[in-house]
Coordinates of C-alpha atoms and ligand atoms in Angstrom, one line a residue:
M2 CA -3.8 252.3 155.1
N3 CA -0.6 254.2 155.2
V4 CA 0.4 252.7 158.4
Y5 CA 0.2 249.3 156.8
D6 CA 2.0 250.7 153.7
S7 CA 4.6 252.4 156.3
A8 CA 5.3 249.0 157.8
R9 CA 5.8 247.2 154.6
I10 CA 7.9 249.4 153.1
K11 CA 10.1 248.8 156.3
E12 CA 9.8 245.2 156.4
M13 CA 10.7 245.4 152.3
M14 CA 14.1 247.4 153.2
L15 CA 14.9 245.3 156.1
T16 CA 14.5 242.0 154.0
E17 CA 17.6 243.6 151.3
D18 CA 19.9 243.9 154.1
H19 CA 19.3 247.5 155.0
Q20 CA 19.2 248.5 158.7
F21 CA 16.6 250.6 160.5
V22 CA 18.2 253.5 162.4
D23 CA 17.0 255.8 165.0
K24 CA 18.9 258.9 164.4
I25 CA 19.0 261.0 161.1
E26 CA 22.8 261.3 161.5
Q27 CA 23.2 257.7 161.0
A28 CA 21.1 257.1 158.2
D29 CA 21.8 257.0 154.3
I30 CA 18.3 257.0 153.3
Y31 CA 15.2 258.9 154.8
I32 CA 11.6 257.6 153.7
V33 CA 9.0 260.2 154.1
N34 CA 5.3 258.3 153.8
T35 CA 3.0 260.7 153.2
C36 CA -1.0 261.6 153.5
S37 CA -2.7 264.2 152.1
V38 CA -6.1 263.9 153.2
R39 CA -6.3 267.1 155.4
D40 CA -4.2 270.2 156.4
K41 CA -1.1 271.6 154.4
P42 CA 0.6 268.1 153.3
R43 CA 3.4 269.5 151.0
Q44 CA 4.4 272.2 153.4
R45 CA 4.8 269.5 156.2
V46 CA 6.8 266.8 153.9
I47 CA 9.2 269.8 153.0
N48 CA 9.6 270.6 156.5
H49 CA 10.7 267.1 156.8
I50 CA 13.2 267.1 154.0
K51 CA 14.7 270.3 155.4
H52 CA 15.2 269.3 158.9
A53 CA 16.3 266.0 157.5
K54 CA 19.2 267.4 155.5
N55 CA 20.0 269.8 158.0
I56 CA 21.2 267.2 160.2
N57 CA 22.3 265.1 157.4
P58 CA 23.1 266.8 154.1
R59 CA 24.7 263.6 152.5
L60 CA 21.3 262.1 153.1
K61 CA 19.0 260.4 150.0
V62 CA 15.3 261.9 150.7
I63 CA 12.8 259.8 149.3
I64 CA 9.3 260.6 149.4
T65 CA 6.1 258.3 149.2
G66 CA 2.7 258.3 149.3
C67 CA -0.4 260.5 148.3
V68 CA 1.9 263.7 148.5
A69 CA 4.4 262.3 146.3
Q70 CA 1.8 261.2 143.7
I71 CA 0.2 264.5 143.6
E72 CA 3.1 266.7 143.9
G73 CA 5.5 264.8 141.6
D74 CA 8.5 266.2 140.5
S75 CA 8.1 269.5 142.1
L76 CA 9.4 268.1 145.2
F77 CA 12.8 267.9 143.7
S78 CA 13.4 271.2 144.1
E79 CA 12.3 271.3 147.7
G80 CA 15.1 268.7 148.6
A81 CA 13.6 265.2 147.8
D82 CA 16.0 263.0 145.9
F83 CA 13.4 260.4 144.9
V84 CA 9.4 260.5 144.7
I85 CA 7.5 257.4 144.3
G86 CA 3.6 257.1 144.2
P87 CA 1.6 254.2 146.0
D88 CA 1.8 251.9 143.2
W89 CA 5.3 251.9 142.9
Y90 CA 6.6 250.9 146.4
K91 CA 7.8 247.2 144.9
E92 CA 10.7 249.1 143.2
L93 CA 11.9 250.5 146.5
P94 CA 14.4 248.4 148.1
A95 CA 16.2 248.1 144.4
L96 CA 16.3 251.7 144.3
A97 CA 17.6 252.1 147.7
N98 CA 20.6 249.7 146.8
Q99 CA 21.3 251.6 143.9
T100 CA 21.7 254.6 146.0
D101 CA 23.8 252.9 148.1
K102 CA 26.4 252.2 145.3
E103 CA 25.8 255.2 143.7
S104 CA 25.5 253.4 140.7
L105 CA 22.2 255.7 139.7
N106 CA 23.3 258.3 137.1
R107 CA 20.9 260.6 137.7
D108 CA 20.1 262.6 141.0
H109 CA 16.4 262.6 140.9
F110 CA 14.1 259.5 140.3
L111 CA 10.4 259.9 139.6
R112 CA 7.8 257.2 139.6
T113 CA 4.2 258.5 139.7
G114 CA 0.8 257.5 137.9
F115 CA -1.2 254.2 138.2
K116 CA -1.0 250.8 137.3
V117 CA -4.6 250.2 136.1
D118 CA -4.5 246.8 134.5
N119 CA -2.2 244.8 136.6
P120 CA -2.0 246.4 140.1
E121 CA 0.5 245.1 142.6
F122 CA -0.2 244.6 146.0
L123 CA 2.9 244.9 148.7
Q124 CA 2.9 241.2 149.8
A125 CA 3.2 240.6 153.6
N126 CA 6.2 239.0 155.1
P127 CA 4.4 236.9 157.9
L128 CA 7.0 236.5 159.8
R129 CA 6.5 239.5 162.0
T130 CA 3.0 239.3 163.4
G131 CA 1.5 241.4 166.0
V132 CA -1.9 240.6 167.5
S133 CA -3.9 241.8 164.2
A134 CA -3.0 241.1 160.6
F135 CA -3.8 244.2 158.2
I136 CA -4.4 242.9 154.6
P137 CA -5.1 245.4 151.9
I138 CA -8.0 243.9 149.7
Q139 CA -8.4 246.8 147.4
K140 CA -6.3 250.0 146.0
G141 CA -7.7 253.3 145.0
C142 CA -11.2 254.7 145.2
N143 CA -13.7 255.9 142.2
N144 CA -16.1 257.6 144.2
F145 CA -14.6 261.4 143.8
C146 CA -16.6 262.6 147.0
A147 CA -16.5 266.4 146.6
Y148 CA -14.0 267.1 149.3
C149 CA -11.7 264.1 148.9
V150 CA -8.3 264.1 147.4
V151 CA -7.8 260.0 147.7
P152 CA -9.0 259.1 144.2
Y153 CA -6.4 261.7 143.1
G154 CA -3.6 260.1 145.3
R155 CA -4.4 256.2 145.1
G156 CA -6.0 256.5 141.7
P157 CA -9.0 254.1 140.6
E158 CA -10.5 251.3 142.5
R159 CA -8.8 248.0 142.2
S160 CA -9.7 244.7 143.8
R161 CA -7.1 242.4 144.9
P162 CA -6.9 238.9 143.6
V163 CA -9.1 236.2 146.1
D164 CA -6.2 233.7 146.0
E165 CA -3.8 236.0 147.1
I166 CA -5.8 237.6 149.9
L167 CA -6.9 234.0 151.2
K168 CA -2.9 232.9 150.8
E169 CA -1.6 235.7 152.6
I170 CA -4.0 235.3 155.2
S171 CA -3.5 231.6 155.4
V172 CA 0.2 232.1 156.2
Y173 CA -0.7 234.7 159.2
A174 CA -3.2 232.3 160.3
E175 CA -0.7 229.5 160.5
K176 CA 1.6 231.8 162.6
G177 CA -1.1 231.9 165.2
V178 CA -2.6 235.4 164.3
K179 CA -6.3 235.6 165.6
E180 CA -7.5 238.7 164.1
I181 CA -7.4 239.6 160.5
F182 CA -8.3 243.7 159.2
L183 CA -9.2 243.9 155.9
L184 CA -8.3 247.2 154.4
G185 CA -9.7 249.4 151.5
Q186 CA -11.1 252.8 151.0
N187 CA -14.3 251.4 150.4
V188 CA -14.6 247.5 150.9
N189 CA -18.3 247.1 150.0
S190 CA -17.7 247.3 146.5
Y191 CA -14.7 244.6 146.7
H192 CA -15.3 242.9 143.5
Y193 CA -12.7 240.0 141.8
K194 CA -14.3 238.5 139.1
E195 CA -17.5 236.9 140.3
V196 CA -16.6 237.4 144.0
T197 CA -18.1 240.1 145.8
F198 CA -17.2 241.6 149.4
Y199 CA -19.6 239.0 151.4
D200 CA -18.4 236.1 149.5
L201 CA -15.0 237.0 150.5
L202 CA -15.6 237.3 154.1
G203 CA -17.5 234.1 154.0
K204 CA -14.1 232.2 152.2
I205 CA -12.1 234.0 154.9
A206 CA -14.1 233.2 157.8
A207 CA -13.9 229.3 156.7
L208 CA -10.4 229.7 157.3
F209 CA -8.9 227.3 160.4
G210 CA -7.3 229.7 162.8
V211 CA -8.9 232.8 162.0
E212 CA -11.3 234.1 164.5
R213 CA -12.1 237.6 164.3
I214 CA -12.5 239.7 161.3
R215 CA -12.7 243.1 160.8
F216 CA -12.5 245.8 158.1
T217 CA -12.7 249.3 157.3
T218 CA -14.0 251.5 155.6
S219 CA -17.5 251.1 154.3
H220 CA -19.4 253.4 152.0
P221 CA -23.0 253.7 153.2
K222 CA -24.1 253.6 149.5
D223 CA -22.7 249.9 148.7
L224 CA -23.5 248.7 152.0
S225 CA -26.0 245.8 151.1
E226 CA -28.5 243.7 152.9
Q227 CA -26.7 240.6 152.1
L228 CA -23.4 242.0 153.7
I229 CA -25.8 242.7 156.7
S230 CA -26.9 239.2 156.8
T231 CA -23.7 237.8 156.1
M232 CA -22.4 239.3 159.0
A233 CA -25.4 238.2 161.3
S234 CA -25.0 234.9 160.3
T235 CA -21.0 234.5 160.7
P236 CA -19.9 234.7 164.3
K237 CA -16.0 235.4 163.1
L238 CA -17.4 238.9 161.6
M239 CA -16.9 240.9 164.7
P240 CA -20.0 243.2 165.3
W241 CA -18.2 246.3 164.6
F242 CA -18.9 248.6 161.8
H243 CA -17.3 251.7 160.8
L244 CA -20.1 253.7 158.8
P245 CA -18.9 257.1 157.7
L246 CA -21.7 259.6 157.9
Q247 CA -19.9 263.1 156.6
S248 CA -22.8 265.2 157.2
G249 CA -26.7 264.5 158.2
S250 CA -27.9 267.1 156.0
N251 CA -29.5 265.9 152.4
R252 CA -28.4 269.2 150.8
I253 CA -24.6 269.0 151.9
L254 CA -24.7 265.3 151.1
K255 CA -25.7 265.5 147.6
L256 CA -23.0 268.5 147.6
M257 CA -20.6 265.8 148.6
H258 CA -21.4 263.4 146.2
R259 CA -22.2 260.9 148.4
N260 CA -25.2 259.3 146.6
Y261 CA -27.1 258.5 150.1
N262 CA -29.3 260.7 152.2
R263 CA -30.1 260.7 156.1
E264 CA -33.1 258.4 155.9
H265 CA -31.3 255.9 153.7
Y266 CA -28.5 256.1 156.5
L267 CA -30.6 255.7 159.5
E268 CA -32.4 252.6 157.7
L269 CA -28.9 251.1 157.3
V270 CA -28.4 251.8 161.3
H271 CA -31.8 250.3 162.2
E272 CA -30.6 247.3 160.1
L273 CA -27.4 246.8 161.5
R274 CA -28.5 247.0 165.0
R275 CA -31.7 244.9 164.4
Q276 CA -30.1 241.8 162.8
I277 CA -26.5 242.0 164.8
E278 CA -26.7 241.6 168.5
N279 CA -25.2 244.9 170.5
I280 CA -23.3 246.0 167.3
S281 CA -20.8 248.7 167.8
L282 CA -20.9 251.7 165.4
T283 CA -18.7 254.4 164.6
T284 CA -18.2 257.1 162.2
D285 CA -16.2 259.9 160.3
V286 CA -18.0 263.4 160.2
I287 CA -16.7 266.3 158.4
V288 CA -18.3 269.9 159.6
G289 CA -17.9 273.2 157.8
F290 CA -18.3 271.7 154.1
P291 CA -18.7 274.7 151.6
G292 CA -22.1 276.4 152.0
E293 CA -22.8 274.6 155.3
S294 CA -25.6 276.6 156.9
E295 CA -26.3 276.2 160.8
E296 CA -29.2 274.4 160.1
D297 CA -27.3 271.8 157.7
F298 CA -25.1 271.7 160.8
G299 CA -28.0 271.2 163.1
E300 CA -28.8 268.2 161.0
T301 CA -25.6 266.6 161.4
Y302 CA -25.7 267.3 165.4
S303 CA -29.1 265.7 165.8
L304 CA -28.0 262.7 163.5
V305 CA -24.8 261.7 165.6
E306 CA -26.9 262.6 168.8
Q307 CA -29.8 260.1 167.8
V308 CA -27.5 257.2 166.4
G309 CA -24.9 257.3 169.8
Y310 CA -22.2 255.8 168.3
D311 CA -19.1 254.4 170.3
G312 CA -16.6 256.4 168.3
M313 CA -16.6 259.1 166.3
I314 CA -13.7 260.7 164.1
S315 CA -14.3 264.5 163.2
F316 CA -12.7 267.0 160.8
K317 CA -12.9 270.6 160.0
F318 CA -13.6 270.8 156.2
S319 CA -10.3 270.9 154.6
V320 CA -10.0 272.3 151.3
R321 CA -7.8 270.0 148.9
Q322 CA -6.4 271.0 145.5
G323 CA -7.8 269.8 142.3
T324 CA -11.3 268.4 144.3
A325 CA -14.7 269.5 142.9
A326 CA -15.5 271.3 146.6
E327 CA -12.2 273.5 145.8
K328 CA -14.1 275.2 143.3
M329 CA -17.4 275.8 145.2
E330 CA -19.0 278.7 146.4
N331 CA -19.2 279.9 150.0
H332 CA -16.1 278.4 151.9
L333 CA -16.9 279.3 155.6
P334 CA -14.5 281.2 157.8
E335 CA -12.0 279.0 160.0
Q336 CA -13.8 280.1 163.2
I337 CA -17.3 278.9 162.1
K338 CA -15.8 275.7 161.3
K339 CA -13.5 275.4 164.6
D340 CA -16.5 276.4 166.6
R341 CA -19.0 273.9 164.8
L342 CA -16.0 271.0 165.6
V343 CA -15.9 272.1 169.3
R344 CA -19.9 271.8 169.9
L345 CA -20.2 268.4 167.8
Q346 CA -17.1 267.0 170.0
T347 CA -18.6 268.4 172.9
M348 CA -21.8 266.9 172.5
F349 CA -20.3 263.2 171.6
E350 CA -17.7 263.4 174.6
N351 CA -20.7 263.6 176.7
Q352 CA -22.6 261.0 175.3
I353 CA -20.2 258.5 174.7
S354 CA -19.8 257.3 178.2
T355 CA -23.6 256.6 178.2
N356 CA -23.7 254.7 175.0
L357 CA -20.9 252.7 176.8
E358 CA -22.6 252.0 179.7
R359 CA -24.6 249.1 177.9
F360 CA -21.2 247.1 178.4
S361 CA -20.9 247.7 182.4
G362 CA -21.6 244.4 184.1
K363 CA -21.1 242.0 180.9
I364 CA -18.7 239.5 180.4
C365 CA -16.8 240.2 177.2
K366 CA -14.4 238.1 175.2
V367 CA -11.1 240.3 175.0
L368 CA -8.2 239.3 172.6
V369 CA -5.2 240.3 174.7
E370 CA -2.6 242.8 173.3
G371 CA -0.3 243.5 175.9
K372 CA 0.2 245.4 179.2
S373 CA -2.0 248.5 180.0
R374 CA -0.7 251.8 179.3
R375 CA -1.5 252.8 183.2
S376 CA 0.0 249.5 185.0
R377 CA 2.1 247.2 184.1
D378 CA 0.0 244.3 186.2
E379 CA -3.2 245.2 183.9
A380 CA -3.5 244.1 180.6
K381 CA -5.5 245.9 177.6
G382 CA -7.3 244.3 174.8
R383 CA -10.1 244.8 172.5
I384 CA -13.9 243.3 173.1
P385 CA -15.5 241.9 169.9
Q386 CA -17.0 245.5 169.1
N387 CA -13.6 246.7 169.0
I388 CA -13.5 249.2 172.0
F389 CA -10.7 248.9 174.5
V390 CA -10.5 247.5 177.8
N391 CA -7.7 247.5 180.2
F392 CA -8.3 244.7 182.9
K393 CA -6.8 243.3 186.2
L394 CA -5.7 239.8 185.8
N395 CA -6.5 236.8 187.8
G396 CA -3.8 235.5 190.4
D397 CA -0.3 235.9 189.3
L398 CA -0.6 236.1 185.8
V399 CA 1.6 238.8 183.8
P400 CA 0.2 240.4 180.7
S401 CA 2.8 239.0 178.4
E402 CA 1.7 235.5 179.2
L403 CA -1.9 236.2 178.0
V404 CA -0.8 238.2 174.6
N405 CA -2.9 236.9 171.6
Q406 CA -5.3 234.7 173.7
I407 CA -9.1 235.6 174.1
V408 CA -9.9 235.9 177.4
D409 CA -13.2 236.5 179.4
V410 CA -13.4 239.8 181.0
K411 CA -16.1 241.2 183.5
I412 CA -16.8 245.0 182.6
L413 CA -16.8 246.8 185.9
E414 CA -16.6 250.3 184.9
V415 CA -16.7 252.9 181.9
R416 CA -13.6 255.1 181.1
T417 CA -13.4 257.8 178.5
H418 CA -13.7 255.9 175.4
T419 CA -12.5 252.8 176.9
L420 CA -14.0 250.0 179.2
Y421 CA -12.2 248.6 182.5
G422 CA -12.7 245.0 184.1
Q423 CA -11.5 242.1 185.6
M424 CA -10.4 238.9 183.9
M425 CA -12.8 236.1 184.9
Ligands
SAH1329 N1 -12.9 256.0 151.9 C1 -13.3 256.2 153.3 C2 -12.3 257.6 153.8 C3 -11.2 257.8 153.4 S1 -10.6 259.7 154.0 C4 -14.4 256.7 153.5 O1 -15.2 257.2 152.3 O2 -15.1 257.1 154.4 C5 -10.9 259.1 155.8 C6 -11.9 260.5 156.1 O3 -11.4 261.4 156.1 C7 -13.1 260.6 155.6 O4 -14.2 259.7 156.0 C8 -13.4 262.2 155.8 O5 -14.1 262.4 156.9 C9 -12.1 262.6 156.1 N2 -11.7 263.5 154.8 C10 -11.3 263.5 153.7 N3 -11.1 264.4 153.0 C11 -11.4 265.2 153.8 C12 -11.3 267.1 153.7 N4 -10.5 267.4 152.6 N5 -11.5 267.8 154.9 C13 -11.9 267.3 155.9 N6 -12.1 265.8 156.2 C14 -11.6 265.1 155.2
SF4_1330 FE1 -12.7 259.7 149.5 FE2 -15.2 259.2 149.0 FE3 -13.4 257.7 148.0 FE4 -13.6 257.7 150.6 S1 -15.3 257.2 149.2 S2 -11.9 257.6 149.5 S3 -13.9 260.0 151.1 S4 -13.6 259.5 147.6

């Protein structure tokens, strides 16, 4: 979401006659788009401001993102000039123009809080397109998982109007973009008037030119039978599902306010695999939530091992100000969290190649993204299951000729987290 926001902010600024410069010395405005999901975001932002102003004292520093929303005007005393929360980005170009002309009769500018009744979504500028187009369909989140700061940084859940989404995707499709990536904190609960998430997926799949549709993130509590059957019956919906687990222990899931249990999660995995052929599953896991015992951790470990994911993003619990978990008892020592994370990741690293082995020898449809990192003569792209593949080309072809095309690739080998193959 933040990568998307940063790209849009950059585009908005460029269309307003600003230029992008590589060096802080040459800049008038420095925008730091921030995330506060983990670690020490406030300190990192302050370090950024200090570093930038040391190099260029006349720089105007604009802080955007969740840290701006959560820390608000306290960032002014740290050197920030403007603090702009996620619901206010449309004002950025005008603000920056005022900065240029020095017509702003105040040093500091604060825009935080949420536009609840009439949320604004940044409009894409479809002139610049890559292989995939990222389309936000939702803002915010209402779930208040006990560890998570997102509802405080991004506000309540609001779904984007259907027409706006379809129009934006159509413009991308007309420009030749084949892959659409829908973004939201909890896309399964998308709801605009009568239109549910699976209705929306059906409408997008009906658009001419769109060939691959992906979405993230799904919350297990909102994953419906209708969504699974829509995926199973709609070839443009790619066989990949990111289904955050967070913990495999029912006791911890309850403390996390996740509203599902281990058994329900496993049923969902079973149904996804039963209905969608060769689906790829990926997940997020948190270890070391307050009060997590060795036994609780063991349940997470065994569930991850049992499911056999194709990708896992795992984190140590990081305490976030204002969340329910902050006030809980039995916060764990850093060393225990670290140790559990290492154990979980080691098991996963040992398992992932075996999980990916099922693609060996298969011919997969690959949407080509460009040349591979290792060799200029080889190309890279993703298979429908969203797994990267590097591959050798036929004859005299060069990777740039194939960008944005879907080609057949025979998988020859499984490498760490990726596949390797030969174009057919
Ligand atoms: N809306 C998405 C994810 C949002 S944040 C969802 O519900 O899955 C992305 C991931 O960051 C989460 O899935 C979680 O695993 C991790 N995360 C969020 N808060 C965290 C915290 N306080 N400590 C460690 N990991 C956290
Ligand atoms: Fe955070 Fe939970 Fe919302 Fe995801 S669903 S953004 S983890 S509160």
